[in-house]
Amino acid sequence: MLELRKDIFADERDDNLKEIGKGTQRQDMLGHVTGTSSYFNDHKLQGMLHLKVVRSTHSHARIRRIDTADADRSAGVRRIIRGSDVPRNLNTLLSLINFGKDDEPSLAVDKVRYKGEPILAIVADSEREAFEAIAKVRIDYEPLPTVFDVEDALKPGAPVVNETYPKNAFIYHDVYDHQKLRFGDADAALATADHVLEQRYQMSPIEHAPTETNGSIAAPDTNGRYVVYTSTQALFFSVDTCAKILDVPSNTFHFIGGTVGGGFGGKVDTLTEPLCILGAMLTGRPVRYVFGREEEMQYGPPRGAERIYIKDGVMRDGRVVARKIRAYFDSGAYTRLSSYAAVKCAAHLPGPYTIPNVYGDVYCVFTNRTPATAMRGFGVTAMDFAIECQMDKLANLVGMDPMEFRILNAYRDGDMKAHRREAKNTALIECVQVAAEKAKWPIRDEFKRASSRKDGGGSRAAIPRTPADTHARTIAPAQQRTTYDRLPAAALHEPPREPPPPAPPPPPSPRPASPSHGAGRFSSVFGTRRR
Amino acid sequence: MTRHRGRGIASINYPIGMNLGGDPSQALVHSNPSGKFTVALSSIDLGQGMKSVTRQICAETLGVPVEDVYVDTADSDTGPHCMGSFASRGTHRVGNAVMAAAREARGVMMEAAAEELEVNAADLETDGRGNIHVKGAPHRSISTKEVAIAAQFKQGKTISGRGIFLVPLSNVDPETGEMSPATCYAHACLVAEVEVDDETGEVTMIRMDSAYELGRALNPRLVEQQLVGGAWMGVSHALYETPEPYYPDPIHGPRDFVEYVMPGPGDICPHDIAVLERPAPDGPFGAKGPGEMCANPVLPAVANAIFNAVGVRIDDLPITPEKVLRAIKAEGGARPQARR
Amino acid sequence: MTVTVKTFTSSSEAAAALSSDRNARYLGGGTLVMRALNEGDISLSTVVRANDQALMRIDPSGPRITLGAGVTFARILGERDLSFLHAPARSIGGPAVRNMGTVGGNLFAPNPYGDFTVALLALDATVALQGGFGSRDIPIEEFLQSRDRQAGTLVLSVSCTRPTSAEAFRYRKIARIKPKGGSVITLAAHLPISGGRIAGARIALGSMAPTQIRARAAERALEGRALDAATVAAAASAAAEGTSPSDSALGSAWYRREIVGVHLRRLLLGQE
Amino acid sequence: MAKTALQFRHNGSDVAIFVDGGTNLLVALRELIGDMTPKFGCGQGGCGTCSVLIDGELHLSCLTLAETVAGRSVETLDSLKQGPNLHPLQRAFADNFAAQCGYCTPGMLMAAKALLDRNPSPSRAEVVEAISGNICRCTGYEPIINAILAASGGRASA
């Protein structure tokens, strides 16, 4: 049951609109209820082949030898694709926005870093024949020590998961193994707080579990192009990622998607498209690569696990005066998007409250598990769990009603937030008030009268004196380059490239002799000091 | 055997969009000669309603009925660039781009109408039903269809528009974390009521009451879809879901929908929702985005309700019956807190 | 090595085909065999079917009833005479799975499935098997203990005791998901009362061991006693004895041991 | 590969196809007949997106060996609409906003039809039971339950 509370903030709105605010039927509803909405897999192409990947059976191992002799001869096999067949077999998703280093191969070559990592792609006439060929592949592994705990991974001597980041942590600003947030003097405030509460929170991974699994169909199209039907949540991310990995101009591809059977963040990673297109390039036939459900659950990227430590200082009157947070994002074996989640998480601290002293360190850590990715509430969901459980405990500690405790500490218009921007357009207090009303949860009049638009700013608008870290870490930029990484460091500062010419010649092969086209990046950069 | 009830709350905010690469999205809007409009996007509808909400934004901006607009998503040959559907950016970023494109198209449409009606374009307004007329003189009117025909076949004008929304780049300070992470924030507060079985640790959802502030409910039915479905996912995250039930030990991972547990149709509880609208200054018609944040308050609210019911704190997600039972046993039994 | 489907009109022919081919599996309702095929189980290359109407027979009369191996759960739910089996039949899958899944297939379903078999175990079932060398009846416990080796035999039917009264047989499946989910534990109890005392108690548990097992210690605690609170408490505290549950995605061994007695007590006392 | 000839009724029309050994009905419907309304969600029997009616009974097409439907009648979501007119269940799903991504919708509608064909005025509990084999990841089930109750003339509320 949904009720629109038009009475609140009415003075800030024009409610005399014609189409906005109406419960108009969805444009796609007729398609949905008649089953005619067209998803990526609803395209039947003549002579379609089927791609399945051979996945690592180890969480961490060196690959000594890959023997495909029997598999090559297996009935119905059209092509077995190895890492060496992938034109640029190293990528990181956010390289399109110049954030992070290429660290993940499309097909593992010398080492596997998580159980289920793709090593070979087998293109066959039928799924059954692909499965039969997979069973005939022999891979000789040399198992390596594994690490699965984020804090263990950061300890000296921990197994190195991903050589691009030898300390098992994403490197921020070329210097730090975490993103910092510093606002005021949290340690000093903790020392004088009436109560200090330190707690540990943990969220295990979460699977997106969309009813439609990840997948794509790629087919040679007219004039040397490839048409790609895809379940992607980010069409141009996928187009440009494929152009980079396959080293062809992006307009080689005609991507079609847009109607997707649920995503929740699990279809951002361009998981299937590069190999699917490569399969079509190498066989000249349409190729489908769709995840089975077990693949989706085990090897499709989850929402990563997070471990969070919070130490709060609170006064007897209920004011939270300091919040110190250390958080670890479990990125799995590769970066994908967790590097950004940590930054988003740092900006989210200390939650929707005005706390004068905030200190945060957020780490993106590599372990030997399935790489994590974005999911609904990315970077925030686990932190909100931790903060709000903590708020409940603090309210209990000082003997306050938890609703009133939140209103007391809520941020208001004009307050300075810990990431040093003024709070505007806030509405937390009103939400608490209305929820209390709906739940028939009594709160006192003074809290009913509170407003996001009153009593903020002033002294709450100041940026407090913030001591510099006394033990600022001086990590040398950990730039160990791998054998795959062909991007010179200077490229990070390259201006955006011109778009490719409108009508390129059809690519003669997936590996053109001409200079790299695929490295074109989106036109801007994630902020670093150097800019 | 004892079952105990408890209530818990949580309040949250959520950033709209992301601070990466300016988070841009583009839209193209054009009319055919019958005055019917197409919005071309490369943005994805994965169920959240991208096609529907941008359609309403376009119709409102153009001043035409929603039936006269059709949104085409996700063809890389025809749809201009969009970062993608994530980070609660769809309604806000893409909506803004569509609004800009529709505004430009409307400008041409009004100029073409002005030429036909031999008035100044500034003196014209749309009636939202497919007509353009002189302000204060509804009889001096022309239909959008007639305008489109005139523009195409007589005036040589394209009734079309381009739109982009781009956020100024914000550097992140390595030492302090100073940055502009988002342009606006949605808010929520949720009260969860649960029942806890102190012999089995099983938690049953009894009801939820919530207030969500999301700028403007551009389409209340779509908002309801997100909030109801999102709260269900929040319950699911709180009590059920994990592909690694023994994290950090990566064993016994589920392989199917029997082993990956999510609440079924018999596990849902009544949920009363209030929607507040404090328009975001930079949102399309003030809208923010309800899609992601709707799940977030449920997790801590449920955890806090469990504490209220049986006096144990479970700080590890998901809060399985096993964790609850272990905690109750560690405490020597359930310790119900003050009813609220 | 693609997949070959062999369809026979008699179960004996099907059994012969099954026993002569190590890569053959018998197709019942499809919930196990078709899933294996879909997921790329290449050890399976021959699918054997039988259109023998004998496999579809239900004999609901008499103190022991017989169900053909091909009888679906939906059909059991349609038989008024089999109301004592309705709760276990209804606990399987959603409606589609109940229209497809069979009594015979359920005997082979691993944890967290095989709930109907828990009921059959409590009801002292016997399994009629057709092997390459003829047919035989074996007690269900013997069948379950040797289940891994039964791939080459065909189940023809299952017979079980009809409880003397509705209260004499109780069944409950504990799942995380409502109304349907995989079993955390499944319990079935057959407690015939004779002269106010329990005579011939059989308690069966699912997901408490690699296959469905009897809770013999709990049975001993009930045998010869009246079904009162003290007896139930004794049975409940003995419920986990002799079990060997595993950790799984649905719960740990520890959790299963902790709650099996609670649920047995609630089942026997008729509590929710 | 050896092919087996197979004839059955598909949404009221006779169809004849050749299937490979082991082909399931979902693949036969989608790739050989071209009826894309049943969806692949798991191939395990766990999600219900591939639900169809076989001789009026709800079945999972992914777990049905295609050749077992020889001579039988298979109905998919494509059979629900009568000409241009939506089936009452389709209308009710639309009116109740009971679809978001739409991927589970074909299976949900078939499960709902199987229920209403046998039980025209089900209780809420019966509706819940009827869709218990179908996963929806978007809606939280409530609007789907309400839609089915509304189509049956039942009370559409929580």
PDB file of C-alpha atoms in Angstrom, chain C residues 25-33 67-74 76 85 87-93 97-98 100-121 125 127 140 143-144 147 155 157-158 171 173 181 183 186 205-207 210-212:
ATOM      1  CA  ARG C  25      19.581 -43.625 -16.804  1.00  0.00           C
ATOM      2  CA  TYR C  26      15.890 -44.249 -16.475  1.00  0.00           C
ATOM      3  CA  LEU C  27      13.704 -41.225 -17.217  1.00  0.00           C
ATOM      4  CA  GLY C  28      10.909 -40.859 -14.694  1.00  0.00           C
ATOM      5  CA  GLY C  29       9.406 -37.415 -14.282  1.00  0.00           C
ATOM      6  CA  GLY C  30      12.521 -35.756 -15.655  1.00  0.00           C
ATOM      7  CA  THR C  31      13.389 -33.693 -12.591  1.00  0.00           C
ATOM      8  CA  LEU C  32      16.690 -35.520 -12.076  1.00  0.00           C
ATOM      9  CA  VAL C  33      17.649 -36.924 -15.474  1.00  0.00           C
ATOM     10  CA  LEU C  67       2.210 -47.101  -5.883  1.00  0.00           C
ATOM     11  CA  GLY C  68       3.681 -47.660  -9.323  1.00  0.00           C
ATOM     12  CA  ALA C  69       7.059 -46.022  -9.699  1.00  0.00           C
ATOM     13  CA  GLY C  70       5.706 -43.708 -12.393  1.00  0.00           C
ATOM     14  CA  VAL C  71       2.891 -42.339 -10.234  1.00  0.00           C
ATOM     15  CA  THR C  72       3.187 -38.567  -9.898  1.00  0.00           C
ATOM     16  CA  PHE C  73       2.651 -36.580  -6.722  1.00  0.00           C
ATOM     17  CA  ALA C  74      -0.242 -34.790  -8.390  1.00  0.00           C
ATOM     18  CA  ILE C  76      -1.483 -39.046  -5.228  1.00  0.00           C
ATOM     19  CA  LEU C  85       0.212 -39.260   1.815  1.00  0.00           C
ATOM     20  CA  ALA C  87       1.082 -33.847   3.152  1.00  0.00           C
ATOM     21  CA  PRO C  88       4.322 -35.420   1.896  1.00  0.00           C
ATOM     22  CA  ALA C  89       3.142 -35.230  -1.724  1.00  0.00           C
ATOM     23  CA  ARG C  90       2.176 -31.571  -1.338  1.00  0.00           C
ATOM     24  CA  SER C  91       5.556 -30.746   0.195  1.00  0.00           C
ATOM     25  CA  ILE C  92       7.310 -31.553  -3.078  1.00  0.00           C
ATOM     26  CA  GLY C  93       8.194 -28.733  -5.473  1.00  0.00           C
ATOM     27  CA  VAL C  97       7.125 -30.449 -10.248  1.00  0.00           C
ATOM     28  CA  ARG C  98       4.245 -32.362  -8.642  1.00  0.00           C
ATOM     29  CA  MET C 100       6.070 -34.381 -13.237  1.00  0.00           C
ATOM     30  CA  GLY C 101       7.940 -35.897 -10.302  1.00  0.00           C
ATOM     31  CA  THR C 102       7.317 -39.531  -9.503  1.00  0.00           C
ATOM     32  CA  VAL C 103       7.373 -41.826  -6.514  1.00  0.00           C
ATOM     33  CA  GLY C 104      10.131 -43.885  -8.107  1.00  0.00           C
ATOM     34  CA  GLY C 105      12.304 -40.899  -8.937  1.00  0.00           C
ATOM     35  CA  ASN C 106      12.003 -39.525  -5.420  1.00  0.00           C
ATOM     36  CA  LEU C 107      13.745 -42.646  -4.105  1.00  0.00           C
ATOM     37  CA  PHE C 108      16.853 -41.517  -5.957  1.00  0.00           C
ATOM     38  CA  ALA C 109      16.679 -37.804  -5.102  1.00  0.00           C
ATOM     39  CA  PRO C 110      19.636 -36.673  -2.984  1.00  0.00           C
ATOM     40  CA  ASN C 111      19.506 -34.117  -0.152  1.00  0.00           C
ATOM     41  CA  PRO C 112      17.852 -31.657   0.084  1.00  0.00           C
ATOM     42  CA  TYR C 113      15.262 -33.539  -1.943  1.00  0.00           C
ATOM     43  CA  GLY C 114      13.631 -36.938  -1.439  1.00  0.00           C
ATOM     44  CA  ASP C 115      10.986 -35.824   1.045  1.00  0.00           C
ATOM     45  CA  PHE C 116       8.341 -38.317  -0.091  1.00  0.00           C
ATOM     46  CA  THR C 117      10.817 -41.100   0.569  1.00  0.00           C
ATOM     47  CA  VAL C 118      11.042 -39.953   4.195  1.00  0.00           C
ATOM     48  CA  ALA C 119       7.320 -40.657   4.508  1.00  0.00           C
ATOM     49  CA  LEU C 120       7.726 -44.041   2.807  1.00  0.00           C
ATOM     50  CA  LEU C 121      10.538 -44.940   5.170  1.00  0.00           C
ATOM     51  CA  ALA C 125       7.889 -49.422   2.591  1.00  0.00           C
ATOM     52  CA  VAL C 127      10.628 -51.367  -3.096  1.00  0.00           C
ATOM     53  CA  ILE C 140      13.285 -49.475   1.664  1.00  0.00           C
ATOM     54  CA  PHE C 143      17.336 -49.942  -0.935  1.00  0.00           C
ATOM     55  CA  LEU C 144      18.499 -46.597   0.466  1.00  0.00           C
ATOM     56  CA  ARG C 147      21.124 -46.616  -3.567  1.00  0.00           C
ATOM     57  CA  VAL C 155      12.086 -49.483  -9.620  1.00  0.00           C
ATOM     58  CA  SER C 157       6.641 -49.905  -7.490  1.00  0.00           C
ATOM     59  CA  VAL C 158       6.649 -49.105  -3.807  1.00  0.00           C
ATOM     60  CA  TYR C 171       4.795 -35.580   8.525  1.00  0.00           C
ATOM     61  CA  LYS C 173       9.114 -30.647   6.196  1.00  0.00           C
ATOM     62  CA  GLY C 181      11.742 -24.740  -0.306  1.00  0.00           C
ATOM     63  CA  SER C 183      14.426 -29.403   3.152  1.00  0.00           C
ATOM     64  CA  THR C 186      12.121 -33.564   6.988  1.00  0.00           C
ATOM     65  CA  LEU C 205      14.347 -38.215   8.951  1.00  0.00           C
ATOM     66  CA  GLY C 206      15.455 -36.505   5.777  1.00  0.00           C
ATOM     67  CA  SER C 207      18.641 -34.425   5.463  1.00  0.00           C
ATOM     68  CA  PRO C 210      23.566 -38.961   3.381  1.00  0.00           C
ATOM     69  CA  THR C 211      20.250 -40.744   2.771  1.00  0.00           C
ATOM     70  CA  GLN C 212      16.942 -40.766   4.571  1.00  0.00           C
TER      71      GLN C 212
END
